[in-house]
XYZ file of C-alpha atoms in Angstrom:
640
model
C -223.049 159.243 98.731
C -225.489 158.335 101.520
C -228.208 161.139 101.013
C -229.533 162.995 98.379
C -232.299 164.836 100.071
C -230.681 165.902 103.176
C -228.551 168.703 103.827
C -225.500 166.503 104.660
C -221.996 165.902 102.772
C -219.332 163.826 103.085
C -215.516 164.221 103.034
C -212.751 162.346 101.822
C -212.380 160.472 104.629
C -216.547 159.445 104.442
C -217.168 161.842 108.004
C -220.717 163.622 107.241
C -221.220 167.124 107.696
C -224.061 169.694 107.515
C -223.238 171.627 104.028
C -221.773 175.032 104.440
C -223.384 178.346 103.879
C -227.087 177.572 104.803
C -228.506 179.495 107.719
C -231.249 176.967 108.530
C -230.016 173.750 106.724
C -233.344 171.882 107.624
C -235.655 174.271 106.716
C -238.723 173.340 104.398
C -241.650 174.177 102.803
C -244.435 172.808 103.026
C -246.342 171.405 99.893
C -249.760 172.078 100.521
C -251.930 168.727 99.821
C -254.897 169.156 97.772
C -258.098 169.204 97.894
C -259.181 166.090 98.792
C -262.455 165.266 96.078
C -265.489 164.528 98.715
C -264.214 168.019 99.486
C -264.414 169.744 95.996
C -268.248 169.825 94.583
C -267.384 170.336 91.458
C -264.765 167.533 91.034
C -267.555 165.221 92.904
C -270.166 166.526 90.446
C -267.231 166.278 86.741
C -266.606 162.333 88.200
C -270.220 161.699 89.132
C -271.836 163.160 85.889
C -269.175 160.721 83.750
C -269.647 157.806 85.996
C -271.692 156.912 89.004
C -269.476 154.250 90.414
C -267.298 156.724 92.341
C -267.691 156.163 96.057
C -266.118 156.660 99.075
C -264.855 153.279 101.068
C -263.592 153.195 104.462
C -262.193 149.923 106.072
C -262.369 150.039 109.828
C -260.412 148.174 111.102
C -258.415 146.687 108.809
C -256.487 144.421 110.768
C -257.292 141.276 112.225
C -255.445 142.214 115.367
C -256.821 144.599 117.921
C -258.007 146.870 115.180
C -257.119 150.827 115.366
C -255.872 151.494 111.736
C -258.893 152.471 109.510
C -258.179 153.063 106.072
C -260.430 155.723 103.786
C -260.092 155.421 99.490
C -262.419 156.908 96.910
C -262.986 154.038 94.139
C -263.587 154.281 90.784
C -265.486 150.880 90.216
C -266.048 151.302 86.432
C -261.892 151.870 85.795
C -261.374 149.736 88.488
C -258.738 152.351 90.066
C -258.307 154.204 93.283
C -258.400 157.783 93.378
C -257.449 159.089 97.093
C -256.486 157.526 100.245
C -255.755 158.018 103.970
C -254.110 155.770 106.648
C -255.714 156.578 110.281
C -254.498 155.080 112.958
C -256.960 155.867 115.088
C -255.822 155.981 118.964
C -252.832 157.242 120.713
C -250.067 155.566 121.515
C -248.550 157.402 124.370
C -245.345 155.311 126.160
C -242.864 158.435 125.131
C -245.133 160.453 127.932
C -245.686 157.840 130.394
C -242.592 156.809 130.358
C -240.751 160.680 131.478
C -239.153 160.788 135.090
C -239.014 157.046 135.594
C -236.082 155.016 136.320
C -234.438 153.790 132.533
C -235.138 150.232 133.636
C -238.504 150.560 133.483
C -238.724 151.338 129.884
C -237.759 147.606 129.404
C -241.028 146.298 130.910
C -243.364 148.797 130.441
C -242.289 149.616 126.700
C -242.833 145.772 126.168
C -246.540 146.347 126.680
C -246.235 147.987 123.670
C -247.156 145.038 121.920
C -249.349 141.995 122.706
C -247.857 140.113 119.551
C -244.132 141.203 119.731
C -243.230 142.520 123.009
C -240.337 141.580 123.225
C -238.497 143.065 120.590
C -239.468 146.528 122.910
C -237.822 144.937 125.564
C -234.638 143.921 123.640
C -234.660 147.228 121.940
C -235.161 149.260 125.253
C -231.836 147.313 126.840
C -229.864 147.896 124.006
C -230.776 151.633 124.628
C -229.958 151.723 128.170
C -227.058 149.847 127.877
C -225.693 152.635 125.601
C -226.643 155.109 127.708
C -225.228 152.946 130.702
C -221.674 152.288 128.819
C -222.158 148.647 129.734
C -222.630 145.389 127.211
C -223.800 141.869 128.677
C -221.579 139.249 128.227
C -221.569 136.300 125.432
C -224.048 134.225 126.770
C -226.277 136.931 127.877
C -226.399 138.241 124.265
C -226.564 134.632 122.852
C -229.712 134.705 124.841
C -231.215 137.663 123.863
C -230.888 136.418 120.230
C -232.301 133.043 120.879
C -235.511 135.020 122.053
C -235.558 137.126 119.697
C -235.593 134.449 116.538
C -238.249 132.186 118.536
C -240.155 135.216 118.796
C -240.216 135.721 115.197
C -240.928 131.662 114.683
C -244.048 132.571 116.184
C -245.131 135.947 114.920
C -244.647 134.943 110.896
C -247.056 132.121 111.523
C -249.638 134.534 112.640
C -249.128 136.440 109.479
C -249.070 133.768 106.602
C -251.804 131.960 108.362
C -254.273 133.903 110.398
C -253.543 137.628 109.369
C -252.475 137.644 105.070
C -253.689 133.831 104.658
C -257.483 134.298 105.367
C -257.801 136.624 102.242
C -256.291 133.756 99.962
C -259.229 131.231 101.346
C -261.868 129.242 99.651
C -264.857 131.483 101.430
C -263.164 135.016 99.899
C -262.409 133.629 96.266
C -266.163 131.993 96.678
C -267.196 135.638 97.349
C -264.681 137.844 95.552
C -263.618 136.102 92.446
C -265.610 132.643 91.296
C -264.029 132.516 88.573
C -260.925 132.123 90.277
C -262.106 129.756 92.432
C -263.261 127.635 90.058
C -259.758 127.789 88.371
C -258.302 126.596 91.330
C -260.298 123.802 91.724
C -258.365 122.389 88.590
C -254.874 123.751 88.948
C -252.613 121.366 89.984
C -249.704 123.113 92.160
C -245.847 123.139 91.916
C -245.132 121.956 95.226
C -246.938 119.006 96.361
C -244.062 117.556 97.132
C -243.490 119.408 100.118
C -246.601 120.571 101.098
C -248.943 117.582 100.388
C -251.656 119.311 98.458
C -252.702 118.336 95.146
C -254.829 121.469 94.076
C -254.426 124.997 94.426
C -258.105 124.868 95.764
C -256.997 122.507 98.617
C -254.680 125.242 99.813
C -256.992 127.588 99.829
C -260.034 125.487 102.236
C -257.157 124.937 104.371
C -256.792 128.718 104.509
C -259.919 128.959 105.762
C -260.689 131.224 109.169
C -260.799 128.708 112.235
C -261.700 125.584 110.022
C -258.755 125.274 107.680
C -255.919 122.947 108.330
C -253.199 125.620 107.343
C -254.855 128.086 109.505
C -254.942 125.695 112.656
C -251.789 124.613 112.337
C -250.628 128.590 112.258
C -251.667 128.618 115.387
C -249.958 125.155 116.626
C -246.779 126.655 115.524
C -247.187 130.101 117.860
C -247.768 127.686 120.165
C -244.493 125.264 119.559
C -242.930 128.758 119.685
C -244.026 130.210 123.042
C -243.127 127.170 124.925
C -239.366 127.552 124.089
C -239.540 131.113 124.311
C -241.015 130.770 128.574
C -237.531 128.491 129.212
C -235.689 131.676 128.920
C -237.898 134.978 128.680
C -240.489 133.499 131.918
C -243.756 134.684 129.783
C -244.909 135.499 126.751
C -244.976 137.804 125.354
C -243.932 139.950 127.728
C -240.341 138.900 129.044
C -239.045 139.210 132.317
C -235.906 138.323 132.246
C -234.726 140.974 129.937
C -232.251 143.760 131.679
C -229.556 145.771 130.821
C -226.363 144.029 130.611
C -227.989 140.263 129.906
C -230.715 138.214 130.940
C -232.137 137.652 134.704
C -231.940 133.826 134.639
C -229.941 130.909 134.234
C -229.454 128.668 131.343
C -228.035 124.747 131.147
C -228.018 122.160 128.721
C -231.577 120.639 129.644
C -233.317 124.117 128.474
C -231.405 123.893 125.448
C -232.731 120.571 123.994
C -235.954 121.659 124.968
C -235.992 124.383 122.792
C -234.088 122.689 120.094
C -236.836 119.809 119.998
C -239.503 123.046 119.516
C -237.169 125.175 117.196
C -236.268 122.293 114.942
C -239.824 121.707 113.738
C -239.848 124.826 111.830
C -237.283 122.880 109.446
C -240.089 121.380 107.843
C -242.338 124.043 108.694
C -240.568 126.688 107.020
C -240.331 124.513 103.917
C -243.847 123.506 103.457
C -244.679 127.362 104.041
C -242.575 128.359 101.125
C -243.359 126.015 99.031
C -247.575 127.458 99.673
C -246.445 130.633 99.441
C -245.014 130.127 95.874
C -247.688 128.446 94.897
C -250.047 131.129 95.215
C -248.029 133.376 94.303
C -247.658 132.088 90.796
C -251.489 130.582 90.426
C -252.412 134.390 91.244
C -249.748 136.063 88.511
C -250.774 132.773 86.293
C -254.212 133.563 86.416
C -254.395 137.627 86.034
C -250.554 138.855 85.486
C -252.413 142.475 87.430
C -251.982 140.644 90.448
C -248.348 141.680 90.214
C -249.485 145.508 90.917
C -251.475 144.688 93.768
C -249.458 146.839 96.344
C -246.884 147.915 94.502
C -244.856 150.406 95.574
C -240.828 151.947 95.113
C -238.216 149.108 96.737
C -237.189 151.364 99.270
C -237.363 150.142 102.832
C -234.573 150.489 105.827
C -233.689 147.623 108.584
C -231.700 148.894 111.400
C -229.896 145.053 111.758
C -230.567 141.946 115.066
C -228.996 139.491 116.711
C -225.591 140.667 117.536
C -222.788 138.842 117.286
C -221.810 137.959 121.223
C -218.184 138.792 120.649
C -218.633 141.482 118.816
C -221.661 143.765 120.420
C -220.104 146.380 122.966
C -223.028 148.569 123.189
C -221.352 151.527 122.215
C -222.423 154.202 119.844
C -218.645 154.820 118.855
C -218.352 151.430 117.734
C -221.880 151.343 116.196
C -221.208 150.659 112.454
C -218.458 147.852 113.172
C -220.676 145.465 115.771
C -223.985 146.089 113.931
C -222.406 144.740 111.082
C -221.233 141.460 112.543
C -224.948 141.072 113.369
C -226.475 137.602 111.923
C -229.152 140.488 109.787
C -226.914 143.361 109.223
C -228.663 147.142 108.651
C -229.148 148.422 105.183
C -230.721 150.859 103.575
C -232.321 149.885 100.442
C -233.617 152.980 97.452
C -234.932 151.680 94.598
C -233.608 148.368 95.122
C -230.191 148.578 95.924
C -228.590 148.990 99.178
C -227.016 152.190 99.744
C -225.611 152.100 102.947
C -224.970 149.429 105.654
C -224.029 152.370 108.568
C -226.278 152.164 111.404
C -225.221 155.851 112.199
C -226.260 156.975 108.761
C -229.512 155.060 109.262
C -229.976 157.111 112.240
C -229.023 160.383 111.139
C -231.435 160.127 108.059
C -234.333 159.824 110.020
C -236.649 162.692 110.596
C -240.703 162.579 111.863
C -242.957 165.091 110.397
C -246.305 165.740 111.927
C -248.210 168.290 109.691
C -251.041 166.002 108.814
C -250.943 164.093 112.454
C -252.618 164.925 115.812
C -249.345 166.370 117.464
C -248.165 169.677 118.050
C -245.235 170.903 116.343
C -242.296 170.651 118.833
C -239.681 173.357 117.110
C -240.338 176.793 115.910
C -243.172 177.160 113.234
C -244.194 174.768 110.871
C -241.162 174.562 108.114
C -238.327 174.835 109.938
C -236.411 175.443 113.387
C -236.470 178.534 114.967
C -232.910 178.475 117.882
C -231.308 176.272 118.736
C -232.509 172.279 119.859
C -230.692 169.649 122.188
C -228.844 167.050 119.602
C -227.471 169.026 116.430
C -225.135 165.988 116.303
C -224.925 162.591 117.532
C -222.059 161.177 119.677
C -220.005 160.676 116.973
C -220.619 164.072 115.252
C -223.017 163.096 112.620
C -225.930 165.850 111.696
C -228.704 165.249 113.141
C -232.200 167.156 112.072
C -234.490 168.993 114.305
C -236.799 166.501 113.842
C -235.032 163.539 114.995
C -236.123 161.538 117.558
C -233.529 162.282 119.853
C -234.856 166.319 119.566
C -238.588 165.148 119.512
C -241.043 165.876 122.016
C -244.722 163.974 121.976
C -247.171 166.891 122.381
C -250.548 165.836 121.466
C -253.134 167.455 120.228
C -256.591 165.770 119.617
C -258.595 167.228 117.053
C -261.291 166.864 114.250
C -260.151 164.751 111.637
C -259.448 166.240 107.932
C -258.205 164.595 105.412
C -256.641 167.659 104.009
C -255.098 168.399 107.386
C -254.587 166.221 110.082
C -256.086 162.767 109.990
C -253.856 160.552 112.017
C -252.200 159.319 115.098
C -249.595 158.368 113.392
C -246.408 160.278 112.841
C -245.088 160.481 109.363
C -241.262 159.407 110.056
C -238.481 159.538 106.796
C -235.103 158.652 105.876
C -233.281 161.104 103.660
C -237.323 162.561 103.088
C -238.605 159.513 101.382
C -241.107 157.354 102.393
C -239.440 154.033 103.577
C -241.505 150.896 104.704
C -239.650 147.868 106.533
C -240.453 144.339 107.303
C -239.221 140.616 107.479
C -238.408 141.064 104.030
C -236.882 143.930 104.133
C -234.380 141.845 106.895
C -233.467 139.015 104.135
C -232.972 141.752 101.415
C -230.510 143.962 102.823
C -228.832 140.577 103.809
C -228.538 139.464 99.985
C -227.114 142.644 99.532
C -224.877 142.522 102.183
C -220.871 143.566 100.879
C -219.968 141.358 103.765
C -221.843 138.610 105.654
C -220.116 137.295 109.090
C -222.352 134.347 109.918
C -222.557 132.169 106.998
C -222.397 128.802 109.249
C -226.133 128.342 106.943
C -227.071 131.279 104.802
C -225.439 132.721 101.969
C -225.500 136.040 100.022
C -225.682 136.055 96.926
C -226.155 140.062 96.182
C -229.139 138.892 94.255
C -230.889 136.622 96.674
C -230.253 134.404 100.165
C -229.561 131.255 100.254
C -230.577 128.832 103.596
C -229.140 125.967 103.865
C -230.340 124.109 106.963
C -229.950 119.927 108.086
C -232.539 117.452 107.285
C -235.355 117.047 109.740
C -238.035 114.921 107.716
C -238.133 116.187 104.913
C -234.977 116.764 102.431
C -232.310 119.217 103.377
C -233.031 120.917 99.774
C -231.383 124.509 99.468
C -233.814 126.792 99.985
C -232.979 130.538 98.014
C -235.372 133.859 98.084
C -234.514 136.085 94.851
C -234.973 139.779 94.832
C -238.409 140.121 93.044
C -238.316 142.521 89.853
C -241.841 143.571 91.018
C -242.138 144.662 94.513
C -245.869 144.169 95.528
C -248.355 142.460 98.424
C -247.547 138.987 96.884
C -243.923 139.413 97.271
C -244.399 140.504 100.900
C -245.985 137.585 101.782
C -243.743 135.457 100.032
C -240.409 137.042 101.566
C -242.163 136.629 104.869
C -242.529 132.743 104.414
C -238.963 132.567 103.317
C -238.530 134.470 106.821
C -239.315 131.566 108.569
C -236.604 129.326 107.317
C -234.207 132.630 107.643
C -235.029 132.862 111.043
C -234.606 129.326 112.266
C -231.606 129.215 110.810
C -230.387 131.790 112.893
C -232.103 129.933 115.485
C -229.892 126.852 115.231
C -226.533 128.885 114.693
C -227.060 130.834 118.245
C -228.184 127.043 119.936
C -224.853 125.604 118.444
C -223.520 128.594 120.164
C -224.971 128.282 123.304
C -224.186 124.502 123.484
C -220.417 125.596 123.289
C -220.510 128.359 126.040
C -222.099 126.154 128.382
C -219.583 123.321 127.378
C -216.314 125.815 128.219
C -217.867 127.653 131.060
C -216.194 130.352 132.340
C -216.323 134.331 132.343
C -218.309 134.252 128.519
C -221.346 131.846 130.108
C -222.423 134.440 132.184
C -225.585 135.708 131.547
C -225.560 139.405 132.713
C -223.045 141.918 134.321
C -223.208 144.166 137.034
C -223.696 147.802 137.067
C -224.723 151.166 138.367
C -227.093 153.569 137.371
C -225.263 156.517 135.714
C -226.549 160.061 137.633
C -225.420 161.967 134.683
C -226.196 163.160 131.395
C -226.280 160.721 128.924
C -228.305 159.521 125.686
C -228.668 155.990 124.304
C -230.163 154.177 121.500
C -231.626 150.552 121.140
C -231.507 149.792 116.600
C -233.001 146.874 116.519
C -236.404 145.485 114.279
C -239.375 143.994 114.929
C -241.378 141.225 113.473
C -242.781 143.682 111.044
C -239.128 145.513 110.558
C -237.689 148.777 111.657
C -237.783 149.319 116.056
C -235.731 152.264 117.291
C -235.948 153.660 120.520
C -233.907 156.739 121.609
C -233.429 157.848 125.324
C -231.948 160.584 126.626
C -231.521 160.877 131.192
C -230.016 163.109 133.760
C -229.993 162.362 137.040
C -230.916 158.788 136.996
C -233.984 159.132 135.076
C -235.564 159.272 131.961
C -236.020 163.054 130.302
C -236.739 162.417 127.008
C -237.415 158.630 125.033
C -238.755 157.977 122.060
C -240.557 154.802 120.289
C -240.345 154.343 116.599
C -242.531 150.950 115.084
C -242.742 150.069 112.534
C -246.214 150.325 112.133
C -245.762 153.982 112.297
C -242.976 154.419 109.189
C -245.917 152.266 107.045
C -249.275 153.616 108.027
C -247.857 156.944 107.956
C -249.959 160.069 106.895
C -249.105 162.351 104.151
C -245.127 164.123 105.037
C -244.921 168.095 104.278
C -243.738 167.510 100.655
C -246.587 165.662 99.855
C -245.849 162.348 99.738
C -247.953 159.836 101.125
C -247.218 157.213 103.711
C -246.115 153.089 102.499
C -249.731 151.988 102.956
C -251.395 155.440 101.214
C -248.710 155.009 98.289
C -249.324 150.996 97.889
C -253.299 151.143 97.584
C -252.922 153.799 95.121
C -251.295 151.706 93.227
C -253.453 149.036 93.440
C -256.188 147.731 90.506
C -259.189 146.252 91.534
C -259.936 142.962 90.566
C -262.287 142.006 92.065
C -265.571 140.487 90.388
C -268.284 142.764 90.788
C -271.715 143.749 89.243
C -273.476 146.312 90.883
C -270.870 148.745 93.450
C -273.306 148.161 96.086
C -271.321 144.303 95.641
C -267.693 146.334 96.073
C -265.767 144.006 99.231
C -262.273 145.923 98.105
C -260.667 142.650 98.935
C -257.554 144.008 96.631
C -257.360 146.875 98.679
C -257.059 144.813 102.164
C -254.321 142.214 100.479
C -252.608 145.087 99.791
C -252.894 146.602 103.314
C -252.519 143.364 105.018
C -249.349 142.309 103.016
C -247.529 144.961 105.489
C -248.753 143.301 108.400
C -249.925 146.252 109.779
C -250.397 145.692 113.369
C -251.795 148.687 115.809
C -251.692 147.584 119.217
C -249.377 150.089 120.372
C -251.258 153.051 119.607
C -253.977 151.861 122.594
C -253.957 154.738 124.857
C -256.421 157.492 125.065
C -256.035 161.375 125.763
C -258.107 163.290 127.938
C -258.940 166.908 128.880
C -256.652 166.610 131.828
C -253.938 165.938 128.774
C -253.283 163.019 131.410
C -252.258 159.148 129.789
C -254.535 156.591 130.542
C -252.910 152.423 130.532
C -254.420 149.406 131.376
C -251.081 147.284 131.553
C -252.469 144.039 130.579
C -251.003 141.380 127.946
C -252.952 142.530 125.517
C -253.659 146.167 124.557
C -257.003 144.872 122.733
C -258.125 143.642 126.426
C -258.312 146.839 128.015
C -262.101 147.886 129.142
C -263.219 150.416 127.345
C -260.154 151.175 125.507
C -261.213 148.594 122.650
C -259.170 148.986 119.539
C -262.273 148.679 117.065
């Protein structure tokens, strides 16, 4: 059984179907959210009277990328616990509206723009939805290709997390100012793995941690660099590919590119090791020191990845075929609930998902608030499946600005579900549903285990040693960070296996070493989705045409499933639900001293990364879009 929320069933024979006898099977009520307590007087005046270290503290921005996420709490300093949040994203991101009545090719390039970090995982997610809609697949090489960008993309967006995003709050200037006592800890805690990584001290790691000074952090950036030169040989820029079209790649590829980017790619051998090896380190000074640090962040282990890098002989592009070649992918889909994976069908990924905009600055786009009133386009998808009224194939992007309320609506963002549950997604959620995996095709270097994923990569300088990430018991901001460093060995990995690949195609030549393959724009109706994932997890993006251009397409991040707002039962978004959690433990005398450093690890342990909500909405309800490589560059459409 796939769903337990939904109003689907399955038969013998596993087909799903909407259960019998309901009139409106997706109808709902809404659960009205309380009164937020700067709202209520009195419960202000019962907390103040008992305490005066309750407070209200807003981060803005939170991220250390192009800013637009604010996050509001209440604290209680003297229990050291946080009463209330809200995620804001706090601009529009409009693409689904700028991109009606163009040609589908478009969406490729102008989606990319999405992102200045990860563009093209837009890109690669927009072909794979116009290829569907197309009934066209590129050939072996051309998805070979794809993949090869797509991991060296990756080698260069984990990087920016561990060391210039997450990384900075684990330095020697915010222990000085957070925690002393920790500090001074460190300064005589000899670490684990100083055989890899060279450093002595747990304090040495964390000066090297430091912003724009620190060795670790300047080498973070050496490796985006290492990583954008192999990506140019085959994408032309970065990050914003041009050679990405339905049915392949625009460009040629021979043996010359591909020891150039093997020289890059093989660095992160040793890379990816020494990362690990950091990352495990401070993971277990921090539980060593103050076991709390486990709850930092801590939410239910329930995330979704949709599945990358298809297998070149076995991606067709269609949606019939969906479960069987997304399953031959190197990182197959999976749905994970409470730690165990309960489906790997991309179609029942897709037909769980549902976006809810109660407490978000949209319009409702069917019937009245709880439910559908008529009929709506996609009751099904092509292969029968139920689909909700609230899918993104039926969805329509109507905004409506107003004040914010943290009662009512407070956010840009949408508050997407699977099966009704809040679901967050990541790098880590990639390498778990891959333990999990029932079957794994490409095991040339990694191996399932069902309880953790084994790498297993050739020597570079250092030893080959077996590297293996464990599901965590406690799923928290520490384990995020340390899944993501595992990532990077994960990732290379896959890497090598599509180079070894390449080598071979170019080697037999051939109708397979083509790159792309002709084809016409279809003039009728047809739909299309691109499941794919992002450096931060989950990408979707569904399309629907007629007439050789685009009626209807939707963008799902995965920025949007984590900073979520409050859904209509309730429950609150990834990064609402994981500060909650969160103790603070941070040392502080007076509240005036507060930083809420606990609260940001725990925010920034997502990765939460904004740029695509950079658009702003006028009057005129017209979309305004600087198209530049990064969203943060736009005058006067700053994301701070």
């Amino acid at each position: 059984m796939c769903f337990k929320n939904l109003p689907i069933e399955f038969d013998s024979a596993g087909n799903a179907t909407l259960k019998p006898g309901a009139a409106d099977p997706y109808l709902y009520t809404e659960t009205p959210v309380q009164t937020p307590i700067e709202d209520d007087p009195e419960k202000m005046r019962e907390l103040l009277e008992r305490n005066g270290h309750v407070r209200r503290v807003d981060f803005d921005p939170v991220t250390r990328v192009a800013g637009a996420l604010a996050f509001h709490t209440v604290v209680d300093l003297d229990n050291r616990e946080v009463l209330e949040t809200a995620s804001m994203a706090t601009l529009f991101r409009g693409y689904e509206i700028i991109l009606q009545g163009r040609d589908p090719r478009d969406a490729i390039f102008i989606s990319s723009r999405a992102c200045g970090v990860c563009g093209g995982v837009h890109a690669n997610a927009s072909a794979l939805a116009i290829e569907m809609a197309f009934g066209i697949s590129p050939p072996p090489m051309g998805v070979v290709a794809r993949n090869l960008l797509q991991a060296i993309e990756y080698l260069y967006d984990h990087p920016i997390h561990l060391s210039l995003l997450a990384g900075p709050d684990f330095s020697e200037p915010a222990m000085r100012d957070t925690n002393p006592e920790i500090w001074e800890k460190a300064l005589s805690t000899r670490v684990k793995g100083r055989a890899t990584h060279g450093y002595e001290f747990m304090s040495e790691i964390m000066t090297d941690l430091t912003p724009l000074t620190g060795k670790l952090y300047l080498e973070g950036l050496h490796y985006t660099r290492v990583a954008r030169e192999a990506y140019v040989l085959i994408g032309g820029k970065f990050p914003h590919p041009q050679t990405v079209v339905p049915g392949g790649v625009s460009t040629t590829i021979d043996t010359s590119d591909l020891n150039e980017i093997m020289l890059r790619m093989v660095q992160y051998f040793d890379y990816g090791r020494k990362t690990i090896a950091i990352w495990n380190d401070i993971c277990d000074f921090f539980y060593e020191v103050n076991p709390k640090y486990r709850d930092i962040g801590t939410r239910p282990k329930s995330m979704l990845e949709p599945g990358q890098w298809d297998d070149p002989y076995a991606y067709d592009g269609t949606y019939e075929n969906a479960d069987d070649w997304a399953r031959e992918r190197w990182a197959p889909p999976g749905v994970i609930v409470d730690g165990e994976l309960v489906t790997t069908s991309v179609k029942m990924l897709n037909a769980g998902v549902e976006e809810f905009v109660e407490h978000a600055f949209y319009e409702e786009w069917v019937g009245t608030t709880g439910g559908p009133s008529g009929s709506y386009p996609f009751p099904t998808d092509p292969s029968g499946n139920p689909l909700s009224p609230y899918h993104p194939w039926n969805k329509q992007t109507i905004p409506k600005p107003g004040g914010t309320s943290w009662k009512e609506k407070y956010s840009w963002s949408t508050a997407p579900r699977w099966d009704r549950q809040a679901m967050e997604t990541g790098a880590y959620a990639r390498i778990w549903a891959a333990a999990q995996a029932p079957e794994f095709s490409h095991a040339r270097f990694i191996e399932p285990t069902g309880k953790s994923l084994k790498v297993d990569l050739p020597k570079a300088e250092l030893p080959n040693d077996l590297v293996e990430w464990k599901v965590p018991e406690t799923w928290g901001a520490f384990e995020r960070n340390r899944g993501r460093a595992y990532c990077i060995m994960y990732t290379a990995a896959i890497a090598y296996d599509n180079l070894l690949i390449a080598y071979d195609l170019l080697r037999k030549g051939g109708p397979d070493a083509r790159m792309s393959v002709p084809y016409k724009v279809p003039k009728d109706h047809r739909i299309g989705v691109g499941l794919w994932s992002a450096g931060r997890g989950y990408l979707t993006h569904h399309l629907e045409m007629d007439n050789g251009v685009l009626e209807n397409y939707q963008i799902l991040t995965p920025s949007t499933w984590m900073a979520s707002p409050k859904d209509p039962f309730g429950n609150p978004g990834p990064y609402e639900e994981a500060v909650m959690a969160t103790p603070l433990l941070e040392n502080y005398e007076k509240p005036e001293d507060f930083k809420g450093i606990d609260v940001l690890r725990a925010l920034r342990s997502f990765d939460p990364c904004m740029p695509c909500t950079t658009h702003i909405h006028t009057d005129e309800r017209t979309i305004s879009r600087e198209v530049v490589t990064c969203a943060c560059g736009a005058e006067g459409n700053h994301a701070h």
